[in-house]
Amino acid sequence: MSLAKRILDMEESPTLAVSAKAKALRAAGEPVIGFGAGEPDFPTPTHVVEAAQRAAADPVNRRYSPAAGLAGLREAVADQTATSSGMELGPDNVVITNGGKHALYAIFLALLDPGDEVLVPAPYWVSYPEQIKLADGVPVALPTGTDTGFEVSVDQLEAARTERTKALVFVSPSNPTGTVYGPDAVARIGAWAAQHGIWVIADEIYQHLVYGGASFTSLPAAAPAAADRTIIASGVAKTYAMTGWRVGWAVAPREVAGGIAKLQSQATSNVCNVAQAAALAALTGPQDDVVAMREAFDRRRRTAVDKLSAIPGVTVAEPQGAFYVFPSFEGVLGREIAGRRVDDTLQLAELLLDEVKVAVVPGEAFGAPGYARLSYALGDDDLAEGIDRIAKLLSG
Ligand code: GLU
């Protein structure tokens, strides 16, 4: 085998794999309902698409631009992040990346030396551990469950801290659980990180997607002492239905931002100028579409929770943010369903796809066997029909 060990050792992204499989089956005429990848079903707002069309027509955008991003976009990101985080930020603190995922990868590469440990509360988004390993770091998973609403505690963090602990990945609203930490919990975690000189990598990609009484708290806003070691990753994909445009960013203290920009100068050069112009329009233009999409997600969230919790053996913690629901299927495992033995959620996910054409991501992908993730960023009718199919199979 001629592939490098780093590639042989890594897992392919299961969220992308489930979504690709569902899309392929659909294209082949199968009536598949995909709860896989977190991808809004809405169109990108019209004014954003028009901004991209204008940018594509401007010859200046057909040339290389600064590797760290277009000045106007860096400034807009710095302004908005300064407002939400309370940090003092300018364009030099911002690097525009090829999506939020790429921001995270660049952050790990810029920050970690071989053997550095990164605390990753579980259930975690699938790409954190793999990216940390690619950067020669060591992911340290900290399991959480429904008993704490999937929140990690300072006691857990402290118990896992060693001399090699370099950073903590903090994500709220959380993918995959939808947990939104309250300001007091965020303050406690931030204060702990500041006290021990631990970097916080705050994934804020779902910051605009919170529901009911929940509100988003940026970690440095609640724990200003942590600000000089906080790096924020975010992007336009989820808020503006722009998953395919691939524009994200890292916001970091200048030295780190400079390191990421240097990496980018060798690895990728600038992100597509047309996509950056679209992202700028999204951030600075009218926000009505964001409000409408959030209302739709909230409605779907309530439908998903109601319908899933009515299935015998399935328990659901109500998510307060992002667009995922993360039910436990423990109560339906360990028996035969439709003539097949189902002992874990990997087998359950396979069964759901084979028998009722419903794609979900098994909890194993997020370090949480016994659960499965369903994205509710799909249309209302598909959502209801998909959960009805699951209910029928599991109750049969
Ligand atoms: N972040 C989304 C998800 O978790 C998109 C897919 C991916 O990049 O993993 O489904």
XYZ file of C-alpha atoms and ligand atoms in Angstrom:
406
model
C 0.000 0.000 0.000
C 1.503 3.312 -1.029
C -0.772 5.660 0.888
C 0.680 7.530 3.853
C -0.088 6.301 7.346
C -1.892 9.527 8.180
C -4.423 8.809 5.464
C -4.682 5.092 6.201
C -5.280 5.845 9.881
C -8.011 8.420 9.379
C -11.753 7.983 8.997
C -13.682 9.440 6.114
C -16.259 12.023 7.270
C -19.326 9.921 8.168
C -21.703 12.899 7.915
C -20.628 13.581 4.349
C -20.655 9.850 3.546
C -24.228 9.350 4.810
C -25.403 12.418 2.941
C -23.639 11.386 -0.298
C -25.164 7.905 -0.096
C -28.665 9.327 0.469
C -28.261 11.773 -2.427
C -26.983 9.020 -4.744
C -29.882 6.693 -3.885
C -32.327 9.543 -4.460
C -30.751 10.335 -7.809
C -31.183 6.638 -8.696
C -34.906 6.983 -8.063
C -35.103 5.553 -4.524
C -37.522 7.450 -2.242
C -34.819 8.214 0.337
C -35.325 10.783 3.075
C -31.982 12.137 4.250
C -31.479 13.246 7.868
C -27.704 13.043 7.253
C -25.605 16.153 6.737
C -26.589 19.431 8.333
C -27.466 21.270 5.162
C -30.349 23.784 5.039
C -32.880 22.984 2.309
C -33.493 26.715 1.665
C -32.059 28.587 -1.303
C -29.219 31.032 -0.621
C -30.851 34.505 -0.228
C -31.372 36.220 -3.605
C -29.400 39.360 -2.751
C -26.401 37.162 -1.913
C -26.569 35.355 -5.253
C -26.857 38.727 -7.030
C -23.771 40.024 -5.221
C -21.897 36.944 -6.455
C -23.094 37.543 -10.018
C -21.803 41.115 -9.885
C -18.494 39.905 -8.452
C -18.121 37.280 -11.171
C -18.581 39.997 -13.792
C -15.804 42.133 -12.290
C -12.407 41.171 -13.785
C -10.600 42.065 -10.555
C -12.121 38.956 -8.985
C -10.526 36.673 -11.560
C -7.077 37.251 -10.077
C -5.294 36.179 -6.913
C -6.216 38.169 -3.830
C -4.607 38.197 -0.348
C -4.298 34.682 1.115
C -5.870 35.812 4.392
C -9.008 37.078 2.649
C -10.526 40.192 1.078
C -10.102 43.279 3.261
C -13.810 44.150 3.357
C -14.847 40.676 4.455
C -12.133 40.455 7.103
C -13.301 43.793 8.456
C -16.975 42.740 8.528
C -16.097 39.498 10.329
C -13.902 41.393 12.826
C -16.707 43.890 13.556
C -19.396 41.266 14.045
C -17.211 38.973 16.114
C -16.060 41.902 18.284
C -19.710 42.678 19.025
C -20.647 39.106 19.966
C -17.434 38.178 21.809
C -16.443 41.473 23.434
C -12.919 40.967 22.046
C -10.984 43.849 20.528
C -10.566 42.819 16.928
C -9.412 44.202 13.616
C -8.911 42.651 10.170
C -5.490 41.347 11.257
C -7.253 38.974 13.625
C -9.244 37.350 10.822
C -8.358 34.741 8.201
C -10.982 33.778 5.615
C -10.972 30.034 4.973
C -12.587 27.471 2.710
C -15.533 26.928 5.091
C -15.741 26.546 8.854
C -14.292 23.040 8.637
C -11.166 24.341 6.971
C -10.863 27.089 9.600
C -10.767 24.403 12.290
C -8.173 22.341 10.440
C -5.978 25.412 9.948
C -6.343 26.306 13.634
C -5.222 22.837 14.766
C -2.283 22.909 12.348
C -1.250 26.359 13.512
C -1.551 25.606 17.220
C -0.538 22.016 17.930
C 2.862 20.430 18.348
C 3.222 16.638 18.237
C 1.676 15.093 21.363
C -0.308 18.163 22.415
C -3.611 17.091 23.918
C -6.930 18.661 22.976
C -9.984 18.136 25.179
C -13.041 17.313 23.090
C -16.369 16.968 24.915
C -18.411 14.094 23.458
C -20.736 13.699 21.666
C -18.456 15.654 19.324
C -18.657 16.693 15.703
C -17.041 13.988 13.576
C -14.159 16.030 12.185
C -12.565 17.335 15.394
C -10.685 14.162 16.414
C -9.516 13.381 12.881
C -8.294 16.929 12.279
C -6.478 16.996 15.631
C -4.731 13.728 14.738
C -3.799 15.058 11.293
C -2.125 17.947 13.116
C -0.163 15.416 15.259
C -2.237 16.254 18.323
C -4.031 13.855 20.640
C -7.809 14.181 20.976
C -9.057 13.435 24.484
C -12.790 12.700 24.453
C -14.825 13.639 27.520
C -18.145 11.756 27.492
C -21.348 13.567 28.457
C -24.935 12.308 28.442
C -28.545 13.307 28.865
C -28.068 13.513 32.675
C -26.176 16.815 32.228
C -28.004 17.887 29.070
C -24.796 16.884 27.232
C -22.845 19.655 29.004
C -19.255 19.065 30.070
C -18.397 20.172 33.624
C -15.338 21.951 34.939
C -14.698 18.910 37.175
C -14.497 16.712 34.078
C -12.181 19.162 32.339
C -9.965 19.393 35.394
C -9.815 15.600 35.773
C -8.643 15.292 32.159
C -6.070 18.106 32.324
C -2.415 17.064 32.050
C 0.867 18.863 31.379
C 0.245 18.254 27.679
C -3.240 19.795 27.566
C -2.996 22.577 25.028
C -6.583 23.337 24.080
C -10.282 22.710 24.574
C -12.803 22.522 21.756
C -15.950 24.321 22.893
C -19.052 24.225 20.720
C -22.327 25.854 21.666
C -24.868 25.499 20.100
C -23.594 21.977 19.743
C -23.421 19.687 16.781
C -24.674 16.929 17.235
C -26.748 17.479 20.399
C -28.210 20.974 19.954
C -27.123 21.843 23.501
C -26.748 25.559 24.224
C -24.664 26.364 27.317
C -26.025 29.126 29.547
C -23.853 32.159 30.376
C -22.872 30.888 33.850
C -21.632 27.549 32.527
C -19.721 29.310 29.737
C -18.167 31.675 32.285
C -17.048 28.773 34.500
C -15.444 26.914 31.598
C -13.758 30.063 30.278
C -12.413 30.942 33.727
C -11.006 27.414 34.119
C -9.264 27.652 30.733
C -7.825 31.089 31.552
C -6.592 29.918 34.952
C -4.607 27.071 33.380
C -3.440 28.864 30.231
C -5.443 26.503 28.009
C -6.470 27.641 24.549
C -10.162 27.558 23.690
C -11.158 26.747 20.140
C -14.740 27.992 20.038
C -16.807 26.659 17.164
C -19.542 29.285 16.716
C -20.941 28.116 13.379
C -24.473 27.748 14.870
C -24.469 31.004 16.841
C -27.531 32.416 15.037
C -29.566 29.228 15.361
C -31.012 29.206 18.886
C -34.659 28.672 19.841
C -37.168 29.141 22.616
C -35.698 30.817 25.677
C -32.074 29.948 24.825
C -29.534 32.551 23.832
C -26.041 32.263 22.420
C -23.086 33.213 24.642
C -19.676 33.673 23.068
C -17.069 32.305 25.478
C -14.881 35.432 25.715
C -17.992 37.550 26.384
C -18.720 35.494 29.512
C -15.056 34.949 30.440
C -13.003 37.957 29.285
C -9.896 36.506 30.972
C -9.921 33.745 28.320
C -10.019 36.166 25.383
C -6.280 36.266 24.687
C -6.261 32.476 24.222
C -9.548 32.061 22.380
C -9.818 31.263 18.700
C -13.235 31.425 17.090
C -14.192 29.387 14.022
C -17.328 30.180 12.082
C -18.724 30.791 8.593
C -21.762 31.567 6.472
C -22.848 28.001 5.599
C -25.497 27.297 8.205
C -26.922 30.769 8.878
C -27.351 31.792 5.237
C -27.954 28.416 3.547
C -24.534 28.663 1.870
C -23.002 25.226 2.442
C -21.662 24.910 -1.100
C -20.065 28.370 -1.228
C -17.333 27.335 1.210
C -16.607 30.512 3.125
C -15.610 30.386 6.777
C -13.127 32.132 9.020
C -10.821 31.883 11.978
C -10.703 34.803 14.415
C -7.633 34.676 16.614
C -5.019 36.689 18.463
C -2.766 38.324 15.848
C 0.134 35.912 16.188
C -2.119 32.900 15.612
C -4.034 34.590 12.797
C -0.670 35.386 11.191
C 0.348 31.738 11.515
C -2.871 30.581 9.864
C -2.428 33.135 7.072
C 1.141 31.894 6.522
C -0.125 28.309 6.316
C -2.799 29.392 3.874
C -0.230 31.205 1.716
C 1.450 27.848 1.123
C -1.546 25.541 1.232
C -4.463 27.138 -0.598
C -3.925 30.836 -1.463
C -7.113 32.913 -1.311
C -10.641 31.543 -1.015
C -12.649 32.079 -4.243
C -13.202 35.853 -4.583
C -16.753 35.456 -5.870
C -17.710 33.366 -2.851
C -16.081 35.920 -0.544
C -18.150 38.702 -2.150
C -21.263 36.607 -1.561
C -20.303 36.087 2.099
C -19.795 39.832 2.540
C -23.281 40.474 1.144
C -24.699 37.838 3.497
C -23.095 39.417 6.573
C -23.846 43.041 5.755
C -27.142 42.837 3.810
C -30.743 42.339 4.968
C -31.196 39.551 7.514
C -34.918 38.785 6.894
C -34.165 35.395 5.336
C -32.178 34.393 8.405
C -35.171 35.134 10.627
C -37.522 33.177 8.348
C -35.167 30.169 8.202
C -34.734 30.183 11.977
C -38.519 30.151 12.431
C -38.814 27.185 10.087
C -36.039 25.292 11.904
C -37.752 25.962 15.230
C -41.041 24.597 13.906
C -39.278 21.495 12.556
C -37.384 21.065 15.827
C -40.657 20.851 17.730
C -42.140 18.422 15.203
C -39.026 16.209 15.387
C -39.005 16.112 19.190
C -42.746 15.397 19.435
C -42.743 12.652 16.857
C -39.529 10.946 17.980
C -40.454 10.945 21.653
C -43.746 9.217 20.804
C -41.822 6.147 19.529
C -41.605 3.443 22.228
C -37.999 2.955 23.373
C -36.762 6.284 21.972
C -35.895 9.148 24.322
C -35.110 12.684 23.198
C -33.511 15.622 24.998
C -34.981 18.806 23.537
C -32.295 20.594 21.515
C -32.111 24.371 21.955
C -29.868 25.253 19.046
C -28.265 24.213 15.717
C -30.544 21.978 13.615
C -29.979 18.512 14.985
C -31.859 16.211 17.293
C -29.902 13.460 19.022
C -32.273 10.802 20.370
C -31.227 7.738 22.325
C -32.273 4.464 20.704
C -31.007 2.290 23.600
C -34.557 1.142 24.269
C -34.967 -0.406 20.827
C -31.596 -2.171 20.601
C -30.811 -5.787 21.455
C -33.630 -7.401 19.486
C -34.719 -8.424 16.017
C -36.360 -5.804 13.845
C -37.750 -6.768 10.443
C -35.993 -10.128 10.761
C -32.559 -8.578 11.506
C -30.692 -8.521 14.777
C -30.045 -4.905 15.830
C -27.514 -4.562 18.638
C -26.079 -1.108 18.054
C -26.897 2.147 16.309
C -24.566 1.364 13.385
C -26.776 -1.638 12.614
C -29.892 0.427 13.264
C -28.801 3.120 10.784
C -28.168 0.435 8.147
C -31.547 -1.134 8.816
C -33.343 2.223 8.544
C -31.752 2.899 5.170
C -32.375 -0.604 3.798
C -35.891 -1.131 5.095
C -37.544 2.296 5.099
C -35.124 4.421 3.042
C -34.297 6.819 5.868
C -30.707 8.047 6.311
C -29.497 9.002 9.811
C -25.976 9.309 11.220
C -25.258 6.685 13.913
C -24.074 7.974 17.286
C -20.826 5.987 16.942
C -19.639 8.685 14.511
C -19.887 11.265 17.300
C -18.334 9.110 20.017
C -21.794 8.303 21.413
C -23.042 4.775 20.627
C -26.745 4.187 21.349
C -27.764 7.516 19.815
C -28.335 8.728 16.272
C -28.302 12.221 14.810
C -31.125 13.511 12.665
C -30.747 16.875 10.992
C -34.024 18.793 10.837
C -32.742 21.137 8.124
C -34.895 19.302 5.582
C -38.436 20.145 4.380
C -41.408 19.853 6.783
C -43.135 17.093 4.784
C -40.001 14.973 4.432
C -39.276 15.425 8.126
C -42.701 14.156 9.183
C -42.720 11.332 6.638
C -39.184 10.215 7.578
C -39.954 9.977 11.304
C -43.264 8.218 10.558
C -41.324 5.606 8.618
C -38.915 5.087 11.547
C -41.846 4.848 13.980
C -43.639 2.289 11.842
C -40.574 0.082 11.504
C -39.635 0.219 15.181
C -43.178 -0.299 16.417
C -43.914 -3.141 14.002
N -21.220 20.123 9.577
C -22.261 19.425 8.877
C -22.657 18.169 9.589
O -22.190 17.883 10.646
C -21.885 19.193 7.443
C -21.188 17.940 7.099
C -19.792 17.938 7.575
O -19.020 18.773 7.124
O -19.496 17.116 8.432
O -23.478 17.476 9.086
